[in-house]
Tab-separated table of C-alpha atoms and ligand atoms in Angstrom:
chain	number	residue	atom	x	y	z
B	1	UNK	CA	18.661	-25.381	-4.661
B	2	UNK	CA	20.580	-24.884	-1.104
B	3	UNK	CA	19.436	-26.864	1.758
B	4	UNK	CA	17.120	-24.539	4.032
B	5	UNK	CA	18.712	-25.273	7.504
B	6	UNK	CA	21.809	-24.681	6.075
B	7	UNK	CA	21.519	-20.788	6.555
B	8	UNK	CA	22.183	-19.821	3.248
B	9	UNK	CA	19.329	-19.214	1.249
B	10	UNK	CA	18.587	-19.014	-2.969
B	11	UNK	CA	16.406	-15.962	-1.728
B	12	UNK	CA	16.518	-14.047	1.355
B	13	UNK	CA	12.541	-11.661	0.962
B	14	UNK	CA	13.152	-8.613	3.576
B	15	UNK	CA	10.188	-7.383	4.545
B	16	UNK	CA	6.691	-9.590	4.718
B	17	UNK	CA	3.783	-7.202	3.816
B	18	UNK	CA	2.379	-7.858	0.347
B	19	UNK	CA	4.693	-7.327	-1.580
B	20	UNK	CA	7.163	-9.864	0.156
B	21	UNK	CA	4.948	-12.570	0.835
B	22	UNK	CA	3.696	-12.822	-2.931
B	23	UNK	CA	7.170	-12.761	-4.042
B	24	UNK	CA	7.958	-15.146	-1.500
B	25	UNK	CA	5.214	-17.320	-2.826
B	26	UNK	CA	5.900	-17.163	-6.401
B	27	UNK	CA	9.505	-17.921	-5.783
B	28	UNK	CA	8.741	-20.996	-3.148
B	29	UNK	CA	6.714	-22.619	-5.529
B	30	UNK	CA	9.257	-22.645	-8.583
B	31	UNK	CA	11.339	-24.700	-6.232
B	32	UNK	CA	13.629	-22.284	-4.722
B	33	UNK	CA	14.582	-21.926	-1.120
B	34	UNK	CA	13.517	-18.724	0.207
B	35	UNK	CA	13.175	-16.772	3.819
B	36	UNK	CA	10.918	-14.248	4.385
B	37	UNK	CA	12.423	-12.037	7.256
B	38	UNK	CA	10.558	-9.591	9.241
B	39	UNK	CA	9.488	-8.743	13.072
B	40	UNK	CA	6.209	-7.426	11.596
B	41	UNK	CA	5.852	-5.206	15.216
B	42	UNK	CA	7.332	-2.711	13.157
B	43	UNK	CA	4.741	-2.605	10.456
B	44	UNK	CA	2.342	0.541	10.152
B	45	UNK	CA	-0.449	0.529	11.446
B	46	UNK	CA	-2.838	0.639	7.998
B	47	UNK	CA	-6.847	1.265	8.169
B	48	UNK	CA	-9.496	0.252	5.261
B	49	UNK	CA	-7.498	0.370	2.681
B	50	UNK	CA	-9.549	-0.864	-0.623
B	51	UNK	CA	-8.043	-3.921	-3.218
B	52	UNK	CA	-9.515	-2.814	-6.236
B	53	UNK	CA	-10.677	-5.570	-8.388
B	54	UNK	CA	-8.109	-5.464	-10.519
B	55	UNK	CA	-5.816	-7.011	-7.432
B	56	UNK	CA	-8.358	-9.337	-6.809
B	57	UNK	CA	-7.915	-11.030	-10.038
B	58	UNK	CA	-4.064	-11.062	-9.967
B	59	UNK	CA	-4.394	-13.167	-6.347
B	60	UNK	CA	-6.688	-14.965	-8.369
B	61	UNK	CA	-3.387	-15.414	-10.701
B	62	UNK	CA	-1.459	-16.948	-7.183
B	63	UNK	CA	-4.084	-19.540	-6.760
B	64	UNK	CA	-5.622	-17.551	-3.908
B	65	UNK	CA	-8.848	-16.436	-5.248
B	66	UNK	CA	-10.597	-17.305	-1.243
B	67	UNK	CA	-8.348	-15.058	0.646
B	68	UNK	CA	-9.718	-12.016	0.071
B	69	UNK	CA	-13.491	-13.036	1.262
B	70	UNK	CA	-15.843	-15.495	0.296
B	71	UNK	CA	-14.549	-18.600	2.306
B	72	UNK	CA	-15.021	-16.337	5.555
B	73	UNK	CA	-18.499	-15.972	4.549
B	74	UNK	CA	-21.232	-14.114	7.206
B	75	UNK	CA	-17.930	-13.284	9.386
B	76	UNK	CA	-15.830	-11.883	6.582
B	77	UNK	CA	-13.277	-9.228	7.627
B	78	UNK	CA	-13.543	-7.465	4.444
B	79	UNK	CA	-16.260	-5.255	3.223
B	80	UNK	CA	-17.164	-5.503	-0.441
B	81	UNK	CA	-17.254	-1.930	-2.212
B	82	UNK	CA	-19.469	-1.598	-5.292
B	83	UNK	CA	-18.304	2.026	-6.679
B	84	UNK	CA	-17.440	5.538	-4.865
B	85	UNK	CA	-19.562	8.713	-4.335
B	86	UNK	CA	-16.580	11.518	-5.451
B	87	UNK	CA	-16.649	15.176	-4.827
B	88	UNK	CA	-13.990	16.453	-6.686
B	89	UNK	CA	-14.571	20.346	-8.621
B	90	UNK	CA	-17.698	20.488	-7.390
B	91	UNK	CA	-19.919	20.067	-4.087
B	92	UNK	CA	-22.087	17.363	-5.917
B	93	UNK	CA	-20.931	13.544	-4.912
B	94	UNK	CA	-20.983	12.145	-8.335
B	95	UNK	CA	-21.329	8.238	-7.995
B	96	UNK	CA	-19.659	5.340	-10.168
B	97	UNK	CA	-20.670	1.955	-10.156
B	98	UNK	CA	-18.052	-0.825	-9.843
B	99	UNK	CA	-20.475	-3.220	-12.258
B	100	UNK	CA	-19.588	-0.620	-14.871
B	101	UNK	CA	-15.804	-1.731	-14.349
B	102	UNK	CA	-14.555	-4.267	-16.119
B	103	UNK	CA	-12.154	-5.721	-13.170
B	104	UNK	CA	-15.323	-5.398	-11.138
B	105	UNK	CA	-16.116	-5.015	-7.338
B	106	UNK	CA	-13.126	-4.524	-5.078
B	107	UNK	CA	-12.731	-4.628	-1.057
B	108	UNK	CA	-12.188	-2.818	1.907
B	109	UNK	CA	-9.747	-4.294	3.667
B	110	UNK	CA	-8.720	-5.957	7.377
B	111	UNK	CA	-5.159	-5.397	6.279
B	112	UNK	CA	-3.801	-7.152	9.600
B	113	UNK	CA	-6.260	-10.612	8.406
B	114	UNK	CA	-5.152	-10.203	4.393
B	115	UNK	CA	-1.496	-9.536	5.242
B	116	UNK	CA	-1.591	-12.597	7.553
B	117	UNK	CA	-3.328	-14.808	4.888
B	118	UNK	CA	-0.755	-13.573	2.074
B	119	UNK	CA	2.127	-14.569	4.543
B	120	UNK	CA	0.574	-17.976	5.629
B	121	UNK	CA	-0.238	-18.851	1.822
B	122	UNK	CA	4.227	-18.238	1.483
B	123	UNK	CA	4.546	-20.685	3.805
B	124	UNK	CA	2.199	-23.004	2.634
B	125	UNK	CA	4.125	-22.825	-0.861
B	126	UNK	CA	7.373	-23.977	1.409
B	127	UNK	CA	8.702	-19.846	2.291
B	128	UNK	CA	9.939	-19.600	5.552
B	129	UNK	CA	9.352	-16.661	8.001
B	130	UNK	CA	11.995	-15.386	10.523
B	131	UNK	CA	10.683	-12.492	12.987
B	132	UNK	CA	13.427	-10.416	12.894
B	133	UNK	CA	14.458	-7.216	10.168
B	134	UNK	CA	17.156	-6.795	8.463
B	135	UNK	CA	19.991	-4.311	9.955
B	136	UNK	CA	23.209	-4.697	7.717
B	137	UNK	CA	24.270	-6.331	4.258
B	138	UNK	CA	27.452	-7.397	2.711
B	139	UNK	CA	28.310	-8.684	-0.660
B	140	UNK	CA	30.546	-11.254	-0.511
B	141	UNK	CA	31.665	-12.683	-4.086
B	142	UNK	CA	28.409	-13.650	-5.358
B	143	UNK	CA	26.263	-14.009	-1.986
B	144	UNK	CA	24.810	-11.580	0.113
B	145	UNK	CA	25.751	-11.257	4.035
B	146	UNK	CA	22.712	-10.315	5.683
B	147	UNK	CA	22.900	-9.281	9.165
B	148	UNK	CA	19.803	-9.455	11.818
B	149	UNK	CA	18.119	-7.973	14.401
B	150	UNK	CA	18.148	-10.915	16.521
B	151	UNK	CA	21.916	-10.831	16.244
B	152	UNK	CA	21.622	-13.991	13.839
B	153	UNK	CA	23.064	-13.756	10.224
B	154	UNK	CA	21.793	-15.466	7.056
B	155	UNK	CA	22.865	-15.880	3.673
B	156	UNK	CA	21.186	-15.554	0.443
B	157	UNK	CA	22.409	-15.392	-3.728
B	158	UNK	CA	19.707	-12.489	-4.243
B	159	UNK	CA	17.796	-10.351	-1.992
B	160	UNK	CA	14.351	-8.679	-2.386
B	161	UNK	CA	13.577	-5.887	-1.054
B	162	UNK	CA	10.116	-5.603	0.346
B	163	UNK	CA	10.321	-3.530	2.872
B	164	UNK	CA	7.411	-0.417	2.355
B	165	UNK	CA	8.209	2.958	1.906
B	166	UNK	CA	11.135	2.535	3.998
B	167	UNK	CA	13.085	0.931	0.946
B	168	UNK	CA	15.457	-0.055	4.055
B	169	UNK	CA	17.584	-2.627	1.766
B	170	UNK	CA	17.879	-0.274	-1.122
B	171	UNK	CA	18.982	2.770	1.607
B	172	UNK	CA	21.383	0.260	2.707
B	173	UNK	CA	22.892	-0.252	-0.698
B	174	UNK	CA	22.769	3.897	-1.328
B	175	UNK	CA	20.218	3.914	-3.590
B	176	UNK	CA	18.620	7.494	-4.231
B	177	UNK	CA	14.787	7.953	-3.658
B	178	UNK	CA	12.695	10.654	-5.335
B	179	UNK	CA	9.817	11.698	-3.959
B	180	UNK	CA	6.936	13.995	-4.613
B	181	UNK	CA	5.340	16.816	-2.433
B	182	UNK	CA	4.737	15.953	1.218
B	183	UNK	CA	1.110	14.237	2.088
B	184	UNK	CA	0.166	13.467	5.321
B	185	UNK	CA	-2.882	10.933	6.346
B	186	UNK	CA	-4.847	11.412	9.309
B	187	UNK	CA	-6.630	7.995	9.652
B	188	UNK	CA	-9.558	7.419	12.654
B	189	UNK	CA	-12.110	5.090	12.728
B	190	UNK	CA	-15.617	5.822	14.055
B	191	UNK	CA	-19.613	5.142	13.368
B	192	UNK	CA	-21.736	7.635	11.326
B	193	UNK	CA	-25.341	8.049	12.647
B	194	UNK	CA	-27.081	7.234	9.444
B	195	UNK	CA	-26.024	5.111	5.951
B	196	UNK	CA	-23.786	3.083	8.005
B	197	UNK	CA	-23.947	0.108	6.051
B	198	UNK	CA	-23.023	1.857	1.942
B	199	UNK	CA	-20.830	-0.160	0.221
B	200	UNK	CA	-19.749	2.885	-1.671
B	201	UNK	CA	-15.621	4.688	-1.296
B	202	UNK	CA	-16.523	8.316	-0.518
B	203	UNK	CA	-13.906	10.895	-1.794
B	204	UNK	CA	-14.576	14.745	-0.786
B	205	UNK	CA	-12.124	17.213	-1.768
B	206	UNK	CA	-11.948	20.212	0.756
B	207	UNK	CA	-10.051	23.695	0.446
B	208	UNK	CA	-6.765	22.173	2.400
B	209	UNK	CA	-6.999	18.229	1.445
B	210	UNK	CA	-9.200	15.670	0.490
B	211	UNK	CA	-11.262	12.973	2.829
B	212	UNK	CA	-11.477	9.044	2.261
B	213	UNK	CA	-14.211	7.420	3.972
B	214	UNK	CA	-15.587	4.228	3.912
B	215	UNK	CA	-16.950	1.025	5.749
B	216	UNK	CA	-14.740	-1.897	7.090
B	217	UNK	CA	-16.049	-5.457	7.897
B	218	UNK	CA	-16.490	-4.623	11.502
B	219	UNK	CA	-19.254	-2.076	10.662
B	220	UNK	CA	-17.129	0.579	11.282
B	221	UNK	CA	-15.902	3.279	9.489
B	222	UNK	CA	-12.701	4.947	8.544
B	223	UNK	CA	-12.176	8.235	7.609
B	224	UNK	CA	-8.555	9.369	6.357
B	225	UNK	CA	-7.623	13.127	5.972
B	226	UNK	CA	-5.043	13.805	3.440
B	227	UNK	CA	-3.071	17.038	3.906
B	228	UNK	CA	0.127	19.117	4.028
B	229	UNK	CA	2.445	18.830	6.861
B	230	UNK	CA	1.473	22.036	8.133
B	231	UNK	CA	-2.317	21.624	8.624
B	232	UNK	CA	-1.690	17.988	9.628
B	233	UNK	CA	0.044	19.262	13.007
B	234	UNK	CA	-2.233	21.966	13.224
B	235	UNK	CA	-5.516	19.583	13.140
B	236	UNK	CA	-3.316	17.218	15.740
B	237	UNK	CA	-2.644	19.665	18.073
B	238	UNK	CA	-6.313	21.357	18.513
B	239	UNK	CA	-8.334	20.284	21.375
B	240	UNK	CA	-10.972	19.450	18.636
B	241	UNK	CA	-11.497	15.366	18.341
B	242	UNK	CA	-11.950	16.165	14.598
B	243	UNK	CA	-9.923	15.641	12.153
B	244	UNK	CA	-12.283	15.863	9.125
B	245	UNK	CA	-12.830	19.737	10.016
B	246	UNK	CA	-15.789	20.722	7.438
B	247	UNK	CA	-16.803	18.108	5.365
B	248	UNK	CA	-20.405	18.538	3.762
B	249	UNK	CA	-21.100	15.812	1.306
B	250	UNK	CA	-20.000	13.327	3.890
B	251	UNK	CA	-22.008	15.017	6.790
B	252	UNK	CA	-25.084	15.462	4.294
B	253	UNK	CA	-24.750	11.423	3.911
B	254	UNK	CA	-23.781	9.959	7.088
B	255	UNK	CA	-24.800	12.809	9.601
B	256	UNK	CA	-22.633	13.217	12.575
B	257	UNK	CA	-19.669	10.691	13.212
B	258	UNK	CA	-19.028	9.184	16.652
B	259	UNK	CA	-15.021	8.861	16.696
B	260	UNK	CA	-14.195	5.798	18.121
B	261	UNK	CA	-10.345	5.827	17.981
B	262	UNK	CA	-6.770	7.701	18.496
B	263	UNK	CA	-5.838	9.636	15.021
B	264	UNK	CA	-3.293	7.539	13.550
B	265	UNK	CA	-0.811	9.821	11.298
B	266	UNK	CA	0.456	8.272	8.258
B	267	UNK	CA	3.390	9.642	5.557
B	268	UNK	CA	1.280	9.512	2.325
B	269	UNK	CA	3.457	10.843	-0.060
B	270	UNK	CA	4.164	8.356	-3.542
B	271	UNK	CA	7.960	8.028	-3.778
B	272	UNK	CA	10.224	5.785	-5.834
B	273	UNK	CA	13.548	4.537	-5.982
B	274	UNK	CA	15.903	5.989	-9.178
B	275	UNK	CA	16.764	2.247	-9.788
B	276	UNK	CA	14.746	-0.568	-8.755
B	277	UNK	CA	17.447	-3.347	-8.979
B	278	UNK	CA	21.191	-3.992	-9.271
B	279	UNK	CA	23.581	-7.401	-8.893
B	280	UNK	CA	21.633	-9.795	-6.863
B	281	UNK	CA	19.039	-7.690	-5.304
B	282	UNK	CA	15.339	-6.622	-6.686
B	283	UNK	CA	12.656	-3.933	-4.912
B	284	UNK	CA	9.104	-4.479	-5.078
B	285	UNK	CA	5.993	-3.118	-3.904
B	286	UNK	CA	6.048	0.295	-2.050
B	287	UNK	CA	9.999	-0.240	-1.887
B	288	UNK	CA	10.504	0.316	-5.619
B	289	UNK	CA	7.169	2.543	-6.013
B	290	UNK	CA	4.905	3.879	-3.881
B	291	UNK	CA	1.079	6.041	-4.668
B	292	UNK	CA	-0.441	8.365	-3.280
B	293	UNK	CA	-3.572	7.036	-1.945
B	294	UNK	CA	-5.585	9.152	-4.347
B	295	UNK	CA	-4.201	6.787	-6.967
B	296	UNK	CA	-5.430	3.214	-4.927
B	297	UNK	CA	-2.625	1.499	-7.228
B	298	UNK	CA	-0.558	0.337	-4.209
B	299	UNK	CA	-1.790	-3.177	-3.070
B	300	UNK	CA	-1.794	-3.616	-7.286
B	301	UNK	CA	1.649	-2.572	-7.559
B	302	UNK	CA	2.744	-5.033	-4.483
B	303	UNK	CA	0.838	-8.078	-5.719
B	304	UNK	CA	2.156	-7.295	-9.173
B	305	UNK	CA	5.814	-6.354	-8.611
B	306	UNK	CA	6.106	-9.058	-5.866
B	307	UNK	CA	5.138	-11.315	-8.697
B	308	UNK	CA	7.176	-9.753	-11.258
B	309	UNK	CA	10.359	-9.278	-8.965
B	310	UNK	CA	10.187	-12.698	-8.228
B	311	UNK	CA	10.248	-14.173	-11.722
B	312	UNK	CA	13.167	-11.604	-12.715
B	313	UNK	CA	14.982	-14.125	-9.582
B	314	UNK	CA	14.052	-17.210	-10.695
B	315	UNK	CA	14.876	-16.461	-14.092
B	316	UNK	CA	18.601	-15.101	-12.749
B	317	UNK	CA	18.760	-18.546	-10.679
B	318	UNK	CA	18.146	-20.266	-13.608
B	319	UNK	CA	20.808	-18.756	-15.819
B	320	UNK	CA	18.561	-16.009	-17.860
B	321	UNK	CA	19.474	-12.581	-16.197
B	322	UNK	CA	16.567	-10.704	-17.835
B	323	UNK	CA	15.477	-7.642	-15.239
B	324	UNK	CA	15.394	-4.823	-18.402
B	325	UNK	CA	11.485	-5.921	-18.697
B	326	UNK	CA	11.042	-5.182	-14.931
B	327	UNK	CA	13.214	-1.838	-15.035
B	328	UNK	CA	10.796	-0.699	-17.816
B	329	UNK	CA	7.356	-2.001	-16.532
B	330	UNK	CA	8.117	0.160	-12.959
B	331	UNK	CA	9.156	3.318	-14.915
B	332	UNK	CA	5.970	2.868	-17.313
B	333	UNK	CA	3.772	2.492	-13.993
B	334	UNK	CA	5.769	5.056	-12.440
B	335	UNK	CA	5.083	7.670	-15.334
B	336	UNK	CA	1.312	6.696	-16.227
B	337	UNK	CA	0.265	7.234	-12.526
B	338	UNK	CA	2.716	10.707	-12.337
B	339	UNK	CA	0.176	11.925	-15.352
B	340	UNK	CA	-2.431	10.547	-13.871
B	341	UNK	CA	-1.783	12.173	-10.175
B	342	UNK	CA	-0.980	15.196	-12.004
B	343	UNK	CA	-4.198	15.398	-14.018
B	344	UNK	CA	-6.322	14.622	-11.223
B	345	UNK	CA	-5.123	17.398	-8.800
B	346	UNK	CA	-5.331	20.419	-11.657
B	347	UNK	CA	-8.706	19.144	-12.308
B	348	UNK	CA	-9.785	20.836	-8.806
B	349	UNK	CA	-10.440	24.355	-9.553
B	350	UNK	CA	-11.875	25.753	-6.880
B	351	UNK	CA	-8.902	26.134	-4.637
B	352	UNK	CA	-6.006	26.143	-7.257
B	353	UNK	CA	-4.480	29.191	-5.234
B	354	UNK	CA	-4.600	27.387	-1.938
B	355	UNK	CA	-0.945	25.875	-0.809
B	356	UNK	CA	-2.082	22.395	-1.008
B	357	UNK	CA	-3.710	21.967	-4.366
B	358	UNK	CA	-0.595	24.245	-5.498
B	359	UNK	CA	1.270	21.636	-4.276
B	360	UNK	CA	0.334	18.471	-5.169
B	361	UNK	CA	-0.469	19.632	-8.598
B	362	UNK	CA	3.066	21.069	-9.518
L	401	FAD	C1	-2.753	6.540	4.033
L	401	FAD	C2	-2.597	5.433	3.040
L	401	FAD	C3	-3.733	4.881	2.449
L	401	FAD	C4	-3.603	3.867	1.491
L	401	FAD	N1	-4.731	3.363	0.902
L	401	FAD	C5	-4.615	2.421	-0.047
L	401	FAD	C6	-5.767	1.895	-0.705
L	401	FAD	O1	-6.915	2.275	-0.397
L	401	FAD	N2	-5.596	0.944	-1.660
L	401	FAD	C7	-4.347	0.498	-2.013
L	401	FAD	O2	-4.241	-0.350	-2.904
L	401	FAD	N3	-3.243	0.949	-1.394
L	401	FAD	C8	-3.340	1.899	-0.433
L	401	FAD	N4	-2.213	2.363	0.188
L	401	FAD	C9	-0.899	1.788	-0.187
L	401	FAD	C10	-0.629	0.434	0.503
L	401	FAD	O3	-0.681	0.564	1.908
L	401	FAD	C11	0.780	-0.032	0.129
L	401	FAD	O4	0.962	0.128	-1.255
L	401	FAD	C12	1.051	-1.486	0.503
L	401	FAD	O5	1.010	-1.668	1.892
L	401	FAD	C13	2.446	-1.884	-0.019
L	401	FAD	O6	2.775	-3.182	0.368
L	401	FAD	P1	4.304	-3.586	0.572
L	401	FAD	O7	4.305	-5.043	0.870
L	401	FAD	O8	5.115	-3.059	-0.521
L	401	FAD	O9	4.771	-2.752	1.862
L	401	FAD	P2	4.238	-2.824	3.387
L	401	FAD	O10	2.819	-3.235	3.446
L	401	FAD	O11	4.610	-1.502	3.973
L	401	FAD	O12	5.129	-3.974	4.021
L	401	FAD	C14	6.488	-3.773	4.274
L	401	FAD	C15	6.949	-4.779	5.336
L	401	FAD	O13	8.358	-4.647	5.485
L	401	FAD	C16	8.693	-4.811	6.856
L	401	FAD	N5	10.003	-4.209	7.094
L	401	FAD	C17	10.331	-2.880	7.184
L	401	FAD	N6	11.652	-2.729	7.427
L	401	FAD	C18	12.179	-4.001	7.474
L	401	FAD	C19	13.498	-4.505	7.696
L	401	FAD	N7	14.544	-3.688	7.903
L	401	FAD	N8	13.677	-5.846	7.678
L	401	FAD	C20	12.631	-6.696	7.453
L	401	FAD	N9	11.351	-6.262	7.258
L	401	FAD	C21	11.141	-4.933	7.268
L	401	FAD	C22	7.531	-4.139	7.596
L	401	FAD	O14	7.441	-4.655	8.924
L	401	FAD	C23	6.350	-4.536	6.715
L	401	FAD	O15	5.718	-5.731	7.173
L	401	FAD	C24	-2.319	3.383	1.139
L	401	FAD	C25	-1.181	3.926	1.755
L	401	FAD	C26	-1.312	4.942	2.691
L	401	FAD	C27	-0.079	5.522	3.321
């Protein structure tokens, strides 16, 4: 292990969303030295997003079973959700029940409080945290040069790549990204006038997209409209303060919505990287893999690939290179949820013909 004031680190995490700070975590506490570097100003903005149970159980896994809600009790940012009401092929909202799932209830999130308490449970383990991003890398023999923001410099023996969508470490190394069909989220918060306090995700398809909607812990709502490019700008640009447009499961459940909020407009599309590690350096979470939102897989995939990522290092540190399992568990996820996506899109008939169900189910 290298002294941490030294500069030079066992593990240098870029990027301190989920992803980063579980790896970050998981490596801290098997006695490694490890900095977690990232101005976090940067991050994107992210709305209600819902940890399925499944997640739940895995920070369960990290010892951190009270983050996600019961020690904040009466005041707890996050909102549980017991099933979804889904309109998908047909007009009817078809409901499923989260006690018929085996991983059970999940929650809608206060991403800004859980990605705080994931970060502050790194440190706890002994991580560091640096606000700064990373700008430049070098390899140098078997260390990594890793130049800073703040014009500082830091070294590390591996690097982790946790930096979103953005795969900014992997770019840097000229690693190739695939990615599918363009998806754009138009995110707004707001109040409904009736039903305001469901615990239910509501998913309506419409003829150009499909809406998200759903409670947070504040008692507001958020309401996401997933689209093509196209309509996206079009929605943005009318003097409407809708984005939803038509929508009439939702309005039939929650009457009119008072908007509350600017539109936030988010790149939704699932991409991945064609390799999601070489010498020294690992990807996880959205980095290595990202979903589209349809699929709700991506806090999983960050808890679970921060985890995995990290073990793949301290197994390297520890003289047993072994990231074939890794390689192979990202390209299993990464073709299971390309079926899945796939399947889920062609199952909406009623606008096949339309450009965006064309697109998304090619
Ligand atoms: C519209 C939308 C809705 C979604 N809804 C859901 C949902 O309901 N459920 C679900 O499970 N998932 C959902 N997701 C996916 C989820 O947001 C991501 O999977 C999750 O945030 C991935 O975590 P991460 O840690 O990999 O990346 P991020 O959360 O993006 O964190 C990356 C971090 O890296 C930092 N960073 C960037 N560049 C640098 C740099 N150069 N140096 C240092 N740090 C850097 C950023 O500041 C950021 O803090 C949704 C995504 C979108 C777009």
């Amino acid at each position: 292990m290298t002294p941490q004031g030294a500069g030079r680190w066992d593990v240098v995490v870029a990027g301190a969303g989920p992803a980063g700070a579980t790896a970050a975590r998981v490596l801290a506490r098997s006695g490694l030295s490890v900095l977690m570097v990232d101005r976090l100003v940067k991050a994107t903005p992210k709305i209600g997003e819902t940890l399925p149970g499944a997640a739940l159980r895995l920070l369960g896994r990290l010892g951190l079973d009270g983050i996600a809600a019961a020690h904040h009790g009466s005041r707890a940012p996050h909102w549980p959700v017991g099933g979804s009401l889904v309109a998908w092929g047909s007009d009817v909202l078809v409901p499923t029940d989260a006690l018929r799932d085996p991983a059970g209830r999940g929650l809608r999130l206060d991403r800004r409080r859980f990605d705080a308490d994931l970060r502050a449970a790194g440190i706890a383990a002994g991580a560091a945290h640096r606000p700064a991003d990373v700008v430049d890398l070098a390899r140098a023999g078997e260390e990594w040069i890793v130049d800073l923001d703040d014009g500082g410099v830091t070294r590390a023996a591996w690097i982790i790549d946790a930096t979103g969508r953005g795969a900014r470490i992997a770019r840097l190394l000229g690693c190739a990204r695939r990615r599918a069909a363009p998806l754009i989220a138009l995110y707004r918060t707001g109040v409904p006038e009736r039903n305001a306090d469901l615990d239910r995700t509501i998913i309506e398809a419409r003829p150009d997209g499909w809406i998200y909607a759903g409670r947070l812990g504040t008692g507001r709502w958020v309401f996401g409209y997933h689209t093509g490019p196209r309509e996206a700008a079009r929605l943005r640009s009318s003097s409407s303060d809708q984005i939803l447009g038509d929508a009439p499961g939702l309005e039939a459940l929650l009457g009119a919505v008072r908007f509350d909020a600017d539109v936030v407009a988010l790149d939704a599309r699932g991409s991945m990287l064609d390799t999601p590690c070489g010498a020294g350096w690992i990807s996880c979470g959205d980095a290595a893999l990202s979903f589209d939102p349809i699929a709700g897989q991506g806090l999983f995939n960050a808890l679970r690939s921060g985890m995995a990522a990290a073990e793949v290092v301290a197994g390297a540190m520890a003289g047993r290179a072994e990231p074939g399992r890794y390689i192979d568990e990202m390209a299993q996820a990464a073709r299971i949820y390309a079926a899945r996506r796939r399947e889920l899109y062609r199952a909406e008939r009623r606008w096949a013909a339309r450009p965006f169900w064309q697109g998304q189910a090619a």
